Short mmCIF file of C-alpha atoms and ligand atoms in Angstrom, two decimals:
data_model
loop_
_atom_site.label_atom_id
_atom_site.label_comp_id
_atom_site.label_asym_id
_atom_site.label_seq_id
_atom_site.Cartn_x
_atom_site.Cartn_y
_atom_site.Cartn_z
CA UNK X 1457 37.83 5.22 7.48
CA UNK X 1458 35.87 2.63 9.44
CA UNK X 1459 32.15 2.96 8.74
CA UNK X 1460 29.79 3.10 11.74
CA UNK X 1461 26.53 1.29 11.04
CA UNK X 1462 24.02 1.87 13.84
CA UNK X 1463 21.85 -1.14 14.68
CA UNK X 1464 18.27 -0.09 15.52
CA UNK X 1465 17.13 -3.38 17.09
CA UNK X 1466 16.86 -2.06 20.63
CA UNK X 1467 14.99 1.08 19.63
CA UNK X 1468 12.46 -1.23 17.99
CA UNK X 1469 12.35 -3.30 21.19
CA UNK X 1470 11.07 -0.24 23.09
CA UNK X 1471 8.57 0.51 20.30
CA UNK X 1472 7.15 -3.03 20.45
CA UNK X 1473 6.35 -2.74 24.16
CA UNK X 1474 3.27 -0.63 23.29
CA UNK X 1475 0.78 -0.60 20.42
CA UNK X 1476 2.33 2.57 19.04
CA UNK X 1477 4.90 3.85 16.53
CA UNK X 1478 6.84 5.59 19.30
CA UNK X 1479 9.84 5.54 19.06
CA UNK X 1480 9.51 5.95 15.30
CA UNK X 1481 12.17 3.80 13.65
CA UNK X 1482 12.78 5.82 10.45
CA UNK X 1483 12.89 9.05 12.50
CA UNK X 1484 15.56 7.58 14.78
CA UNK X 1485 17.49 6.28 11.79
CA UNK X 1486 17.49 9.83 10.42
CA UNK X 1487 18.72 11.19 13.75
CA UNK X 1488 21.63 8.74 13.60
CA UNK X 1489 22.41 9.76 10.02
CA UNK X 1490 22.19 13.47 10.85
CA UNK X 1491 24.63 12.81 13.71
CA UNK X 1492 27.12 11.16 11.34
CA UNK X 1493 26.23 7.46 11.13
CA UNK X 1494 27.58 5.93 7.92
CA UNK X 1495 24.97 3.18 7.79
CA UNK X 1496 21.96 1.57 9.44
CA UNK X 1497 21.78 -2.09 10.46
CA UNK X 1498 18.76 -4.14 11.46
CA UNK X 1499 18.33 -7.79 12.39
CA UNK X 1500 14.73 -8.85 11.65
CA UNK X 1501 14.27 -12.11 13.57
CA UNK X 1502 11.34 -14.48 12.79
CA UNK X 1503 9.58 -13.64 16.07
CA UNK X 1504 9.89 -9.93 15.21
CA UNK X 1505 10.80 -9.28 18.85
CA UNK X 1506 12.24 -5.95 17.80
CA UNK X 1507 12.78 -5.10 14.13
CA UNK X 1508 9.77 -6.11 12.06
CA UNK X 1509 9.62 -6.82 8.34
CA UNK X 1510 7.57 -3.63 7.97
CA UNK X 1511 10.40 -1.63 9.57
CA UNK X 1512 12.76 -2.88 6.88
CA UNK X 1513 10.47 -1.56 4.13
CA UNK X 1514 9.98 1.76 5.97
CA UNK X 1515 13.76 2.16 6.33
CA UNK X 1516 14.50 1.12 2.74
CA UNK X 1517 12.14 3.88 1.56
CA UNK X 1518 14.02 6.67 3.34
CA UNK X 1519 17.66 5.73 3.93
CA UNK X 1520 20.34 7.64 2.06
CA UNK X 1521 23.15 5.68 3.72
CA UNK X 1522 24.07 1.99 3.48
CA UNK X 1523 21.38 -0.39 4.72
CA UNK X 1524 22.65 -3.64 6.22
CA UNK X 1525 20.11 -6.36 6.95
CA UNK X 1526 21.36 -9.19 9.17
CA UNK X 1527 19.76 -12.52 9.83
CA UNK X 1528 19.50 -16.26 9.47
CA UNK X 1529 19.11 -17.16 5.80
CA UNK X 1530 17.25 -20.33 6.77
CA UNK X 1531 14.57 -18.45 8.72
CA UNK X 1532 11.26 -19.14 7.01
CA UNK X 1533 7.89 -17.32 7.06
CA UNK X 1534 6.22 -16.82 10.44
CA UNK X 1535 2.75 -15.46 11.38
CA UNK X 1536 3.07 -12.46 13.69
CA UNK X 1537 0.09 -13.49 15.81
CA UNK X 1538 -0.33 -9.85 16.88
CA UNK X 1539 -3.08 -7.51 15.63
CA UNK X 1540 -1.65 -4.74 13.49
CA UNK X 1541 1.69 -6.48 13.00
CA UNK X 1542 2.42 -7.99 9.60
CA UNK X 1543 3.74 -11.50 9.21
CA UNK X 1544 7.44 -12.31 8.80
CA UNK X 1545 7.96 -13.31 5.15
CA UNK X 1546 11.14 -15.29 5.68
CA UNK X 1547 14.60 -13.78 5.78
CA UNK X 1548 15.70 -14.43 2.22
CA UNK X 1549 12.30 -13.37 0.85
CA UNK X 1550 12.55 -10.12 2.79
CA UNK X 1551 16.06 -9.42 1.48
CA UNK X 1552 15.07 -10.32 -2.10
CA UNK X 1553 12.28 -7.74 -1.94
CA UNK X 1554 14.28 -4.98 -0.28
CA UNK X 1555 17.71 -5.51 -1.88
CA UNK X 1556 19.74 -3.65 0.78
CA UNK X 1557 23.29 -2.47 0.10
CA UNK X 1558 24.57 -5.30 2.31
CA UNK X 1559 23.18 -8.53 3.74
CA UNK X 1560 24.98 -10.18 6.65
CA UNK X 1561 24.08 -13.84 7.08
CA UNK X 1562 24.04 -14.95 10.73
CA UNK X 1563 23.55 -18.62 11.82
CA UNK X 1564 21.06 -17.80 14.58
CA UNK X 1565 18.49 -20.21 15.91
CA UNK X 1566 14.97 -18.93 16.59
CA UNK X 1567 15.24 -19.49 20.35
CA UNK X 1568 18.51 -17.60 20.83
CA UNK X 1569 18.46 -14.55 23.10
CA UNK X 1570 20.96 -12.93 20.76
CA UNK X 1571 23.57 -13.85 18.18
CA UNK X 1572 26.15 -15.99 19.94
CA UNK X 1573 28.24 -17.79 17.32
CA UNK X 1574 29.61 -17.55 13.83
CA UNK X 1575 29.05 -19.96 10.96
CA UNK X 1576 30.40 -23.50 10.87
CA UNK X 1577 31.12 -23.62 7.16
CA UNK X 1578 32.53 -27.13 7.29
CA UNK X 1579 28.90 -28.09 7.92
CA UNK X 1580 27.00 -25.29 6.21
CA UNK X 1581 29.27 -24.04 3.44
CA UNK X 1582 27.44 -25.93 0.69
CA UNK X 1583 24.13 -24.49 1.91
CA UNK X 1584 25.41 -20.94 2.20
CA UNK X 1585 27.28 -20.69 -1.12
CA UNK X 1586 24.23 -20.67 -3.44
CA UNK X 1587 22.51 -18.10 -1.20
CA UNK X 1588 25.59 -15.89 -1.47
CA UNK X 1589 25.50 -16.29 -5.25
CA UNK X 1590 21.82 -15.33 -5.38
CA UNK X 1591 22.30 -12.26 -3.20
CA UNK X 1592 25.26 -11.13 -5.27
CA UNK X 1593 23.21 -11.61 -8.46
CA UNK X 1594 20.73 -9.14 -6.93
CA UNK X 1595 23.50 -6.59 -6.48
CA UNK X 1596 23.71 -7.05 -2.70
CA UNK X 1597 27.07 -7.07 -0.94
CA UNK X 1598 27.29 -10.26 1.13
CA UNK X 1599 28.88 -10.77 4.53
CA UNK X 1600 29.10 -13.84 6.79
CA UNK X 1601 29.02 -13.64 10.58
CA UNK X 1602 32.17 -15.44 11.64
CA UNK X 1603 34.18 -16.33 14.71
CA UNK X 1604 37.86 -15.26 14.50
CA UNK X 1605 38.81 -18.73 13.28
CA UNK X 1606 41.36 -18.83 10.48
CA UNK X 1607 40.17 -22.12 8.98
CA UNK X 1608 36.56 -21.00 8.98
CA UNK X 1609 37.50 -17.69 7.39
CA UNK X 1610 39.28 -19.49 4.57
CA UNK X 1611 36.10 -21.50 4.07
CA UNK X 1612 34.13 -18.24 4.03
CA UNK X 1613 36.16 -17.10 1.03
CA UNK X 1614 35.20 -20.31 -0.78
CA UNK X 1615 31.50 -19.46 -0.45
CA UNK X 1616 32.01 -16.40 -2.65
CA UNK X 1617 31.10 -13.94 0.12
CA UNK X 1618 32.34 -10.38 -0.27
CA UNK X 1619 33.04 -9.81 3.43
CA UNK X 1620 33.00 -11.40 6.84
CA UNK X 1621 31.68 -9.83 10.02
CA UNK X 1622 33.91 -10.80 12.92
CA UNK X 1623 31.82 -11.76 15.95
CA UNK X 1624 33.43 -9.65 18.66
CA UNK X 1625 31.81 -11.04 21.83
CA UNK X 1626 35.01 -12.76 23.00
CA UNK X 1627 36.93 -9.51 22.68
CA UNK X 1628 34.25 -7.56 24.58
CA UNK X 1629 34.28 -10.06 27.45
CA UNK X 1630 38.09 -10.12 27.61
CA UNK X 1631 38.09 -6.33 27.69
CA UNK X 1632 35.59 -6.29 30.57
CA UNK X 1633 37.70 -8.79 32.52
CA UNK X 1634 40.86 -6.93 31.61
CA UNK X 1635 42.04 -10.44 30.93
CA UNK X 1636 44.40 -11.25 28.12
CA UNK X 1637 43.00 -8.52 25.88
CA UNK X 1638 46.19 -8.42 23.81
CA UNK X 1639 45.99 -12.15 23.07
CA UNK X 1640 42.33 -12.00 22.09
CA UNK X 1641 42.87 -8.87 20.02
CA UNK X 1642 45.75 -10.64 18.33
CA UNK X 1643 43.37 -13.42 17.30
CA UNK X 1644 41.10 -10.86 15.67
CA UNK X 1645 44.03 -9.12 13.98
CA UNK X 1646 45.23 -12.45 12.54
CA UNK X 1647 41.69 -13.33 11.47
CA UNK X 1648 41.46 -10.00 9.65
CA UNK X 1649 44.82 -10.62 7.97
CA UNK X 1650 43.66 -14.06 6.78
CA UNK X 1651 40.43 -12.53 5.50
CA UNK X 1652 42.36 -9.91 3.54
CA UNK X 1653 44.69 -12.58 2.12
CA UNK X 1654 41.56 -14.42 0.96
CA UNK X 1655 40.13 -11.31 -0.70
CA UNK X 1656 37.44 -10.81 1.95
CA UNK X 1657 36.50 -7.43 3.38
CA UNK X 1658 36.28 -7.24 7.18
CA UNK X 1659 33.36 -5.94 9.22
CA UNK X 1660 32.88 -6.51 12.94
CA UNK X 1661 30.18 -6.38 15.57
CA UNK X 1662 28.51 -7.58 18.75
CA UNK X 1663 28.96 -5.95 22.17
CA UNK X 1664 31.33 -3.29 20.93
CA UNK X 1665 31.05 -0.16 23.05
CA UNK X 1666 32.70 3.20 23.74
CA UNK X 1667 35.28 1.59 26.01
CA UNK X 1668 36.43 -1.38 23.92
CA UNK X 1669 36.00 0.14 20.45
CA UNK X 1670 39.13 2.33 20.22
CA UNK X 1671 41.46 -0.58 20.95
CA UNK X 1672 39.67 -2.85 18.51
CA UNK X 1673 39.68 -0.25 15.74
CA UNK X 1674 43.39 0.38 16.25
CA UNK X 1675 44.33 -3.26 16.59
CA UNK X 1676 42.49 -4.92 13.70
CA UNK X 1677 43.96 -4.12 10.27
CA UNK X 1678 41.74 -3.27 7.33
CA UNK X 1679 38.51 -2.98 9.31
CA UNK X 1680 35.84 -1.57 6.98
CA UNK X 1681 32.72 -1.34 9.17
CA UNK X 1682 31.47 -1.87 12.68
CA UNK X 1683 27.79 -2.37 13.41
CA UNK X 1684 26.80 -1.39 16.93
CA UNK X 1685 23.42 -1.30 18.59
CA UNK X 1686 22.98 -2.55 22.13
CA UNK X 1687 25.66 -0.51 23.93
CA UNK X 1688 25.05 2.51 21.70
CA UNK X 1689 21.36 2.51 22.61
CA UNK X 1690 22.16 2.24 26.30
CA UNK X 1691 24.62 5.12 25.99
CA UNK X 1692 21.95 7.14 24.18
CA UNK X 1693 19.63 6.77 27.18
CA UNK X 1694 22.27 8.67 29.14
CA UNK X 1695 23.68 11.08 26.55
CA UNK X 1696 21.08 11.39 23.82
CA UNK X 1697 21.22 9.68 20.42
CA UNK X 1698 22.97 12.38 18.42
CA UNK X 1699 25.68 12.96 21.03
CA UNK X 1700 26.16 9.21 21.33
CA UNK X 1701 26.58 8.60 17.62
CA UNK X 1702 29.17 11.38 17.49
CA UNK X 1703 30.96 9.81 20.47
CA UNK X 1704 31.15 6.46 18.66
CA UNK X 1705 32.57 8.16 15.59
CA UNK X 1706 35.24 9.75 17.77
CA UNK X 1707 35.94 6.34 19.31
CA UNK X 1708 36.64 5.19 15.74
CA UNK X 1709 39.21 7.94 15.43
CA UNK X 1710 37.11 10.43 13.46
CA UNK X 1711 36.98 14.05 14.60
C1 DXP R 3040 24.72 -10.37 14.62
C2 DXP R 3040 24.85 -9.55 15.84
O1 DXP R 3040 25.70 -9.74 16.66
C3 DXP R 3040 23.93 -8.47 16.01
O2 DXP R 3040 23.84 -7.85 14.79
C4 DXP R 3040 22.53 -8.89 16.31
O3 DXP R 3040 21.69 -8.05 15.61
C5 DXP R 3040 22.18 -8.74 17.74
O4 DXP R 3040 20.84 -9.18 17.82
P1 DXP R 3040 19.91 -8.65 19.00
O5 DXP R 3040 19.85 -7.15 18.88
O6 DXP R 3040 18.60 -9.34 18.73
O7 DXP R 3040 20.58 -9.07 20.27
N1 LIG R 3041 26.33 -7.05 13.90
C1 LIG R 3041 26.40 -6.45 15.21
C2 LIG R 3041 25.28 -5.49 15.36
O1 LIG R 3041 24.63 -5.12 14.41
C3 LIG R 3041 24.95 -4.95 16.69
O2 LIG R 3041 25.42 -5.77 17.72
P1 LIG R 3041 25.27 -5.15 19.20
O3 LIG R 3041 26.07 -3.87 19.21
O4 LIG R 3041 23.81 -4.89 19.42
O5 LIG R 3041 25.83 -6.20 20.12
#
């Protein structure tokens, strides 16, 4: 069974466009859970453009499903600069305080529009490994955001991480273009096989949607979890959140 973890970033983006709590983040997390979501994912960025540190505490207080916090482990403290919005404590500090079920480390720069690459562990492996060890000592499952690159995935295993999250943008774009989907999907399937050989669990995410998800779920062996937010939120504008979450579960082959 592939777990569906709903990413709430874009619901928070709407909330931040007014000085209000509407849409209420914990309430929408609960709607996702009531509709069958297996987990909730957030990506608190230093500029708090969408998910804020305070949201992470609010969610941690009410979630009864797995909580996955994603972000750049090197992101330090940042003043919010906005009345009524708390400061960003730094990614690792936030995770240390909350101790979510899972933490997915993502090598994002502050200026990025969105996550757009996996780790280069040839360069950053020695930096990442002790952070992985600390998170595991806190009882947090660790995952590294990775491109479907066999060599990099082998390096991911050497960091001591529990899982990788395959960065699925290249698959989503190939699917849109209807261009060489089988070849790209084969790269992800091989990457998942290498991960499993290395003792790593396999998650996946970024630009997965109702159209490309069934093929990915069927084509990538041993997939444990997908985290989906952008397309799911857009679909929810059309179909409603509960109906949309159920549709994504069906796209994962669950009835
Ligand atoms: C790591 C990844 O691909 C997503 O989890 C990320 O959260 C997307 O971030 P935005 O929602 O800020 O685009
Ligand atoms: N890790 C991927 C995620 O949480 C959501 O990515 P997206 O569906 O918003 O592209």
